[in-house]
mmCIF file of C-alpha atoms in Angstrom:
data_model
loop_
_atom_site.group_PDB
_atom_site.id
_atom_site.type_symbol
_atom_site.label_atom_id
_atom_site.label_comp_id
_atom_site.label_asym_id
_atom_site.label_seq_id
_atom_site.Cartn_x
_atom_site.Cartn_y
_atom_site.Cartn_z
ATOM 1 C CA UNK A 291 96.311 98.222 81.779
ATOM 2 C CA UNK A 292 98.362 95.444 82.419
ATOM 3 C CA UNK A 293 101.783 96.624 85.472
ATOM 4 C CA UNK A 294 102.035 99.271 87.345
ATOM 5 C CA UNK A 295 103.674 101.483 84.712
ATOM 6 C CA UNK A 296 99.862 102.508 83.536
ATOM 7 C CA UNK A 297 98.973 103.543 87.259
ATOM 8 C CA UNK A 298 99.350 107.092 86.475
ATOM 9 C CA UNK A 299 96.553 110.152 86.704
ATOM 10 C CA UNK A 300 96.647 113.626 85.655
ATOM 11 C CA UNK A 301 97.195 115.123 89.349
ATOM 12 C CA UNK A 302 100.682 113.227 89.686
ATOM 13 C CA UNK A 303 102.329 115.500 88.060
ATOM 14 C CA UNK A 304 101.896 118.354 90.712
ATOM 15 C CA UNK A 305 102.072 115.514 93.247
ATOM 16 C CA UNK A 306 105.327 114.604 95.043
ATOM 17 C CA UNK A 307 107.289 111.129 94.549
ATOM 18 C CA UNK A 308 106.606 108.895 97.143
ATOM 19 C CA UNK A 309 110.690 109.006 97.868
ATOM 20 C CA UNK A 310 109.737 113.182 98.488
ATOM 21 C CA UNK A 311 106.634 112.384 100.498
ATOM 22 C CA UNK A 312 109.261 110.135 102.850
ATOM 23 C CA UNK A 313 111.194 113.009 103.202
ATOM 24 C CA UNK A 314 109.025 115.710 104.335
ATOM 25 C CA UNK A 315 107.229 112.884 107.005
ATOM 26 C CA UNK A 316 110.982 112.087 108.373
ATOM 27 C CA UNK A 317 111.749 115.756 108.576
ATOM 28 C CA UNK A 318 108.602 116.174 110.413
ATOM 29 C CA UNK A 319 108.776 113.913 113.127
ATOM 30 C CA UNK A 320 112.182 114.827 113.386
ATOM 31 C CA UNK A 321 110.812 118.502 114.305
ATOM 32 C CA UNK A 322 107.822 117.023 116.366
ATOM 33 C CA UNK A 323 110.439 114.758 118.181
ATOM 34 C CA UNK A 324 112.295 117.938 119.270
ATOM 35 C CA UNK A 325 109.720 119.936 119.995
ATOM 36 C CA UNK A 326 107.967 117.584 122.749
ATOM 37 C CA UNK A 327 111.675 116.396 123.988
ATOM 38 C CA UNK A 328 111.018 120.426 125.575
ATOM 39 C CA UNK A 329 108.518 119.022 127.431
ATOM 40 C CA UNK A 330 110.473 115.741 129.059
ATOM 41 C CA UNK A 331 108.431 113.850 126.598
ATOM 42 C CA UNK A 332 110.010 110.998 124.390
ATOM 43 C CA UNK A 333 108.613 111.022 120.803
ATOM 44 C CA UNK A 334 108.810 107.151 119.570
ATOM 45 C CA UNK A 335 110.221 107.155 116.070
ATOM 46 C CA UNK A 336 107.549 106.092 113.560
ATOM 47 C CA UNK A 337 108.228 104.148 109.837
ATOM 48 C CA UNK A 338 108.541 106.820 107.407
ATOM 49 C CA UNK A 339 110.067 104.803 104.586
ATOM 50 C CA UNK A 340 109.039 105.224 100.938
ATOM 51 C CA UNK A 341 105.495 103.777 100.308
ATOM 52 C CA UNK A 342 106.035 101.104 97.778
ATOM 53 C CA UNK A 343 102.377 100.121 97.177
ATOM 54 C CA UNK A 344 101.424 101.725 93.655
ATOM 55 C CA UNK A 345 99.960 105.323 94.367
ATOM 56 C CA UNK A 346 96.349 104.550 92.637
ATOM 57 C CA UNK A 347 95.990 101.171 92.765
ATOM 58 C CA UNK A 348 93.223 101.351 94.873
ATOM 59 C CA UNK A 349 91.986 103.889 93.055
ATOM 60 C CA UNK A 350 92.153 102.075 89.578
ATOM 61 C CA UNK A 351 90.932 98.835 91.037
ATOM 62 C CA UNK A 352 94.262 96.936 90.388
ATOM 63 C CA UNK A 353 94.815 93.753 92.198
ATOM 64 C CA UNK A 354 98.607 93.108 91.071
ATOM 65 C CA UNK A 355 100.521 94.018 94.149
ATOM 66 C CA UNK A 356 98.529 92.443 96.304
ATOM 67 C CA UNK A 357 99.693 88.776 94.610
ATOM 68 C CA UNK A 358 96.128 87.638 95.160
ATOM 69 C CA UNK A 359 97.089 84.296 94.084
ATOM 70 C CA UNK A 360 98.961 83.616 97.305
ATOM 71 C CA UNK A 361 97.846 86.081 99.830
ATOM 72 C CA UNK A 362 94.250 86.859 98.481
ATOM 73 C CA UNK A 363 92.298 90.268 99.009
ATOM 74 C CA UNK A 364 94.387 91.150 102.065
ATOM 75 C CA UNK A 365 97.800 91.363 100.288
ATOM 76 C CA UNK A 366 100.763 89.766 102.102
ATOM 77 C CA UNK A 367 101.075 90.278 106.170
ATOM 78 C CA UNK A 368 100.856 94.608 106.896
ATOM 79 C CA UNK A 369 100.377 96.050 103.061
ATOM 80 C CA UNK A 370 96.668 97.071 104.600
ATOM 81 C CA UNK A 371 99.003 99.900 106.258
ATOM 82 C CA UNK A 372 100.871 100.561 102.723
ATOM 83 C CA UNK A 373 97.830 99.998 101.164
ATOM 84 C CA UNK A 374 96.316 103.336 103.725
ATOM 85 C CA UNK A 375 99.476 105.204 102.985
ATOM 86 C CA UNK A 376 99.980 104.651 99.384
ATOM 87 C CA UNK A 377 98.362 108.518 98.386
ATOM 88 C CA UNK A 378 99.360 110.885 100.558
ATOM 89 C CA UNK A 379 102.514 109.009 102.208
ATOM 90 C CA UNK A 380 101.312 109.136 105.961
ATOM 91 C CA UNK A 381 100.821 105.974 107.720
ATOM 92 C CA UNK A 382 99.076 105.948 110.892
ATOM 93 C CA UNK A 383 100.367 106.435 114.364
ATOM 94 C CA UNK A 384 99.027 106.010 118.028
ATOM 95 C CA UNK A 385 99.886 109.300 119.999
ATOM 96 C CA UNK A 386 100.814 108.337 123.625
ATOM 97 C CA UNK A 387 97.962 109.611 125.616
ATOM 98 C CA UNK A 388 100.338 111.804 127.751
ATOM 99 C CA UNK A 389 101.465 113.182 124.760
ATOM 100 C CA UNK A 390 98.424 114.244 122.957
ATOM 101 C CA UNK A 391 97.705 117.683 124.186
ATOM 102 C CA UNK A 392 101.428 118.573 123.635
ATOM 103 C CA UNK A 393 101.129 116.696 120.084
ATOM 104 C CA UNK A 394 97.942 118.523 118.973
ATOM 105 C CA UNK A 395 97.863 121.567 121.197
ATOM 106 C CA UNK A 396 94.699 120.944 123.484
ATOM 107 C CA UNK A 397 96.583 123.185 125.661
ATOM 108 C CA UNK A 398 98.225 126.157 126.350
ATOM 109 C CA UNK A 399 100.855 125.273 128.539
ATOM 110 C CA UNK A 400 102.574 122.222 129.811
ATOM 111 C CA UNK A 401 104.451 121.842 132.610
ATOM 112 C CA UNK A 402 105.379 125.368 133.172
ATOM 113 C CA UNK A 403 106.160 125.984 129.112
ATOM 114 C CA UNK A 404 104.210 127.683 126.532
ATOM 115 C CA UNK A 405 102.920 124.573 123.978
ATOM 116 C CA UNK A 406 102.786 125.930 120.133
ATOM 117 C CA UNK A 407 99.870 127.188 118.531
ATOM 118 C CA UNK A 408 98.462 123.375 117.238
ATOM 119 C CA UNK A 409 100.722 121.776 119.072
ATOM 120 C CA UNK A 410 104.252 119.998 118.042
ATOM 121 C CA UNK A 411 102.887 118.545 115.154
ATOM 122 C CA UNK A 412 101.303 122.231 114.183
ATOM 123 C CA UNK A 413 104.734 123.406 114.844
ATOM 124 C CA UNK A 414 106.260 121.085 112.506
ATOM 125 C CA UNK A 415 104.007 121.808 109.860
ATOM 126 C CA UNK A 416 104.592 125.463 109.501
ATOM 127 C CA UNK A 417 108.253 125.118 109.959
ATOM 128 C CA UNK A 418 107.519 122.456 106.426
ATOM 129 C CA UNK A 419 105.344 125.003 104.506
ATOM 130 C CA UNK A 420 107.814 127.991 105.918
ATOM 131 C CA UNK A 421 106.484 130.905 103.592
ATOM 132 C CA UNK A 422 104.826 129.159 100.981
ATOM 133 C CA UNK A 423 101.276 130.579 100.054
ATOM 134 C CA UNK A 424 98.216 128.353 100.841
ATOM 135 C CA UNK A 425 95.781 127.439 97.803
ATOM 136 C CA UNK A 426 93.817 130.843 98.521
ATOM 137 C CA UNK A 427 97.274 132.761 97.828
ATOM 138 C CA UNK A 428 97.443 133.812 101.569
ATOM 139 C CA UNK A 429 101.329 133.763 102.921
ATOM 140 C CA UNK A 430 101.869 131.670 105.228
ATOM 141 C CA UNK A 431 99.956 128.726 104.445
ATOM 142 C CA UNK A 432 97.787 127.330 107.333
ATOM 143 C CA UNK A 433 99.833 124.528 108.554
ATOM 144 C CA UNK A 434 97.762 121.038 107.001
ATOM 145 C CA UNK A 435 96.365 122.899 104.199
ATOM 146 C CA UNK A 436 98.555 121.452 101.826
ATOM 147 C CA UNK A 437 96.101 118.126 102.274
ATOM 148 C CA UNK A 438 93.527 119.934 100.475
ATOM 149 C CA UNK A 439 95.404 118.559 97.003
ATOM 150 C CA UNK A 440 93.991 114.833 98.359
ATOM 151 C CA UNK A 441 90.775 116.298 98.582
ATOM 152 C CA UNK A 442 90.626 116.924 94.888
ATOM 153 C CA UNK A 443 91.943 113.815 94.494
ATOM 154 C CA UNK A 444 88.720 112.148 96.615
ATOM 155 C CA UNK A 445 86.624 114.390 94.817
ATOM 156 C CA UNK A 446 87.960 112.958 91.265
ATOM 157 C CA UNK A 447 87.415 109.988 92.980
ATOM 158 C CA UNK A 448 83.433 110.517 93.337
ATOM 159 C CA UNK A 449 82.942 111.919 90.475
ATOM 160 C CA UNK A 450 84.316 108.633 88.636
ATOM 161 C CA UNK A 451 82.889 105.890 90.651
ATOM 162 C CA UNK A 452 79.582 106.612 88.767
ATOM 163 C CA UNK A 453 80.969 107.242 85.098
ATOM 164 C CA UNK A 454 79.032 105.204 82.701
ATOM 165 C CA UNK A 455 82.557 103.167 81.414
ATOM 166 C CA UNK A 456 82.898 102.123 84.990
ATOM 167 C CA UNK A 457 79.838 100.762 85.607
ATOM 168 C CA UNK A 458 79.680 98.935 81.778
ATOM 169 C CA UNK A 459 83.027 97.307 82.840
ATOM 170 C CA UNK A 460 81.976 96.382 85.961
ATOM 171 C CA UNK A 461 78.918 94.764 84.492
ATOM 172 C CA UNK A 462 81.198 92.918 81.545
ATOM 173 C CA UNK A 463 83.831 91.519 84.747
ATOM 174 C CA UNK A 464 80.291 90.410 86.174
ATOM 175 C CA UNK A 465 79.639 88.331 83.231
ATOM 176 C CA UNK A 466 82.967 87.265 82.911
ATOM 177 C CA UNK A 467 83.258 85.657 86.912
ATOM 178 C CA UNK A 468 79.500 83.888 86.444
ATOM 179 C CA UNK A 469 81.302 82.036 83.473
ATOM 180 C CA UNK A 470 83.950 81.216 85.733
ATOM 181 C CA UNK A 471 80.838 79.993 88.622
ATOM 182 C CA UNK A 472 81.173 83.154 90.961
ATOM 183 C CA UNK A 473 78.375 85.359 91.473
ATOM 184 C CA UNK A 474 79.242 89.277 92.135
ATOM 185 C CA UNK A 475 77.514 92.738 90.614
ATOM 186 C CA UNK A 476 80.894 94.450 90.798
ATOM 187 C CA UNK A 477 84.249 93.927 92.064
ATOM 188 C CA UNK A 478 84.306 95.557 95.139
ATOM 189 C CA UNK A 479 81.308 92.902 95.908
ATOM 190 C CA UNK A 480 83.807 90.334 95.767
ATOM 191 C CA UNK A 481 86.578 92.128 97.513
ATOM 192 C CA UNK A 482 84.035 92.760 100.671
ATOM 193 C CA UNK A 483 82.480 89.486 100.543
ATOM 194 C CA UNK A 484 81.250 88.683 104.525
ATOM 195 C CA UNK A 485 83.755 85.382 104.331
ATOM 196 C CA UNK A 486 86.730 87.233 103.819
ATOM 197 C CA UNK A 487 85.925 91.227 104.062
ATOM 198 C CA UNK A 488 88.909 92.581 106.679
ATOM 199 C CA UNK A 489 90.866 89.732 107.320
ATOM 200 C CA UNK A 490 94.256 91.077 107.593
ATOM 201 C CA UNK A 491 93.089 94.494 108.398
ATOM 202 C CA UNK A 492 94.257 96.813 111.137
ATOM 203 C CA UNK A 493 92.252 95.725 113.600
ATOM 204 C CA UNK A 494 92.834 91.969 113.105
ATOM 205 C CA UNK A 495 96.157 89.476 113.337
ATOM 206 C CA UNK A 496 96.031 88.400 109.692
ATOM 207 C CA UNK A 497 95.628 85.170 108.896
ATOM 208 C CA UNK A 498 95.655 83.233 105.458
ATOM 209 C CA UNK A 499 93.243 83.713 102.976
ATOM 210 C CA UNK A 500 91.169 80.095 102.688
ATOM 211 C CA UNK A 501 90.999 78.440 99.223
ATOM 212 C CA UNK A 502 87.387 79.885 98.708
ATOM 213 C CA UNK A 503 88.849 82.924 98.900
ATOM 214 C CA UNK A 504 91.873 82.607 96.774
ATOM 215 C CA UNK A 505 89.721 81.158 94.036
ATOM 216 C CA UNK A 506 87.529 84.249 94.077
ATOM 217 C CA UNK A 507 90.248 86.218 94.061
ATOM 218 C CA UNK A 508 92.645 84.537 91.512
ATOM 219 C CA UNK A 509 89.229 85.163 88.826
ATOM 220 C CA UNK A 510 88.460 88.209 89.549
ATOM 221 C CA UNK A 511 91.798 89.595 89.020
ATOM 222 C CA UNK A 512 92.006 87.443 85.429
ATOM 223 C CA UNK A 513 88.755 88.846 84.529
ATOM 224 C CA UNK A 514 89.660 92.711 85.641
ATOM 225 C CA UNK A 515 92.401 91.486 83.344
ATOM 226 C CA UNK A 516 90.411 90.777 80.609
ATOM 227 C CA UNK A 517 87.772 93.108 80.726
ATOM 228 C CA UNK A 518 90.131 96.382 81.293
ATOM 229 C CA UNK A 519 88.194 96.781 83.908
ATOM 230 C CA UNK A 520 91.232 99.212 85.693
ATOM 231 C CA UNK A 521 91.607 100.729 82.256
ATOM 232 C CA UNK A 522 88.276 101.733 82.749
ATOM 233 C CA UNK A 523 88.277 103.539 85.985
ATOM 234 C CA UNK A 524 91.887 105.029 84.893
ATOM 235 C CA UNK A 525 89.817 107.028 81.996
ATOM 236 C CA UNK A 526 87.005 107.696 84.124
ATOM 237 C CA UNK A 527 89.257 109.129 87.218
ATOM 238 C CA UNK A 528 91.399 110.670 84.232
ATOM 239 C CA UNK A 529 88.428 112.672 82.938
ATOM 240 C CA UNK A 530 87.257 113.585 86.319
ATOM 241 C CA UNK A 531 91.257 114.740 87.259
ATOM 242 C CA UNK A 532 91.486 116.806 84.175
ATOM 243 C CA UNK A 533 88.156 118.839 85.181
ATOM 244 C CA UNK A 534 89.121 119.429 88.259
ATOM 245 C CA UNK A 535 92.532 120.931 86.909
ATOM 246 C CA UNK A 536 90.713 122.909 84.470
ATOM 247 C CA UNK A 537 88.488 124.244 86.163
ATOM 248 C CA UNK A 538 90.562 125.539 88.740
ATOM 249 C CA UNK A 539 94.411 125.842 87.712
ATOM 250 C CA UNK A 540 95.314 128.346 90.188
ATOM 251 C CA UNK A 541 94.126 126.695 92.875
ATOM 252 C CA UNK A 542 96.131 123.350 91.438
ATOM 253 C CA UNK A 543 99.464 124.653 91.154
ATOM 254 C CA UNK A 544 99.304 126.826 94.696
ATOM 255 C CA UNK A 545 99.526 123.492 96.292
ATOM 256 C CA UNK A 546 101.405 121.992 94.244
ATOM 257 C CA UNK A 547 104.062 124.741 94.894
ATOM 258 C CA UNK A 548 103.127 124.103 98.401
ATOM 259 C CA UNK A 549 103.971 120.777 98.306
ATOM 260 C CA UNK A 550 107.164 121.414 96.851
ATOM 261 C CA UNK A 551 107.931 123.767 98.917
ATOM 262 C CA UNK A 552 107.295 121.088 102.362
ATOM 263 C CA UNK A 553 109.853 118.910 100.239
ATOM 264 C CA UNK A 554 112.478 121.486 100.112
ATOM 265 C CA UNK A 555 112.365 122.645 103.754
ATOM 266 C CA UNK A 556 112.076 118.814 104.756
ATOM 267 C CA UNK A 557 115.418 118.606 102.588
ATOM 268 C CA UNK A 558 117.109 121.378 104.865
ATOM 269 C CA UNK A 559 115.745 120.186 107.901
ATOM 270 C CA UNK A 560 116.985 117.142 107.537
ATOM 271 C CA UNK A 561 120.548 118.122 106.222
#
């Protein structure tokens, strides 16, 4: 695995494009901004660009976008929030306190007007999955079910984190850092090392990496590099992707249809 070309998994292929994923969260604030406009609320428009961050990087354990050698572990200044986003295409937002029982539907009625069944944002999501059947086959699809395809994705996830290839590469990029005078069982040892672990984070002003830091950094991607180490964990979460698909196909393509079917509305929407 050397570029981001070999970041791909079996479950892409029912997946959206991260361009398609833009559309159907534009088309849904778009709806949530109308809907709580009804209630003299102002919706503040949120960042719903295409996520460039590779899709499984973080899955795979691949260090190139970050451009460790300058920016270290963090990435460059706010890719923690692309970094969040990269899967599913959602980055985070802060509801305005006076907006969140209209947002979420905590209640039935505000200021004098009935407030949808789960809110703006449940609103918005039906009016996305229109009558597109849910993963059980029941028409219409409850309105965030179509997140259920990232759970199979997490699952594949578990499953491969303790595959027998991953852990012998881990232990062979081990072998290759002590050779280079760093010290770590496994790479996400080094990425969470105490000195360094969340810098740049959400909940921190990032500053840049120190030199210990880049050092670390700059070897551990060379030996991921040179022990496959990504390569690895893409055949692990492969195998783990494939079982999942085989052993339940139906379920697969439902929300992958389902997803599809978000983009298409979004498309109308938004036209």
């Amino acid at each position: 695995m050397r570029d981001e070309s070999d970041l791909v998994l079996p479950l892409d292929a029912y997946d959206l494009t991260s361009e398609q994923r833009s559309a159907v969260q534009t088309a849904r604030y778009l709806l949530v901004g109308r809907c709580v406009a009804g209630f003299g609320l102002k919706f503040k428009p949120h960042n719903t660009q295409p996520v460039t961050y590779p899709k499984n990087a973080s899955y795979l354990g691949w260090l190139g976008a970050k451009k460790v050698a300058e920016y270290g572990y963090s990435g460059p200044p706010g890719q923690w929030e692309e970094v969040g986003a990269a899967v599913s295409g959602i980055r985070g937002y802060v509801i305005p306190r006076e907006q969140d029982a209209v947002h979420v539907g905590t209640v039935r009625t505000y200021r004098g007007r009935a407030v949808p069944q789960g809110g703006c944002d449940g609103w918005a999501q039906r009016e996305l999955n229109g009558n597109a059947p849910g993963p059980d086959g029941k028409v219409p699809a409850k309105p965030h079910i179509y997140k259920n395809f990232y759970v199979l994705m997490d699952d594949a996830a578990i499953a491969a984190y303790s595959d027998p290839q991953v852990r012998a590469a881990g232990s062979a990029w081990s072998e290759c850092m002590r050779a280079s005078g760093f010290t770590y069982p496994d790479p996400p040892a080094a990425e969470s090392d105490r000195r360094w672990a969340g810098r740049g984070g959400e909940d921190r002003v990032w500053q840049p990496p120190g030199k210990d830091e880049i050092a670390v950094a700059v070897a551990d991607e060379a030996c991921r590099l040179k022990v496959d180490y990504s390569g690895a964990r893409k055949r692990a979460y492969a195998s783990a992707q494939e079982k999942i698909i085989a052993a339940d196909q139906l379920t697969v393509d439902r929300l992958s249809n389902l997803l599809k079917a978000r983009y298409a509305n979004a498309v109308k929407i938004l036209s």
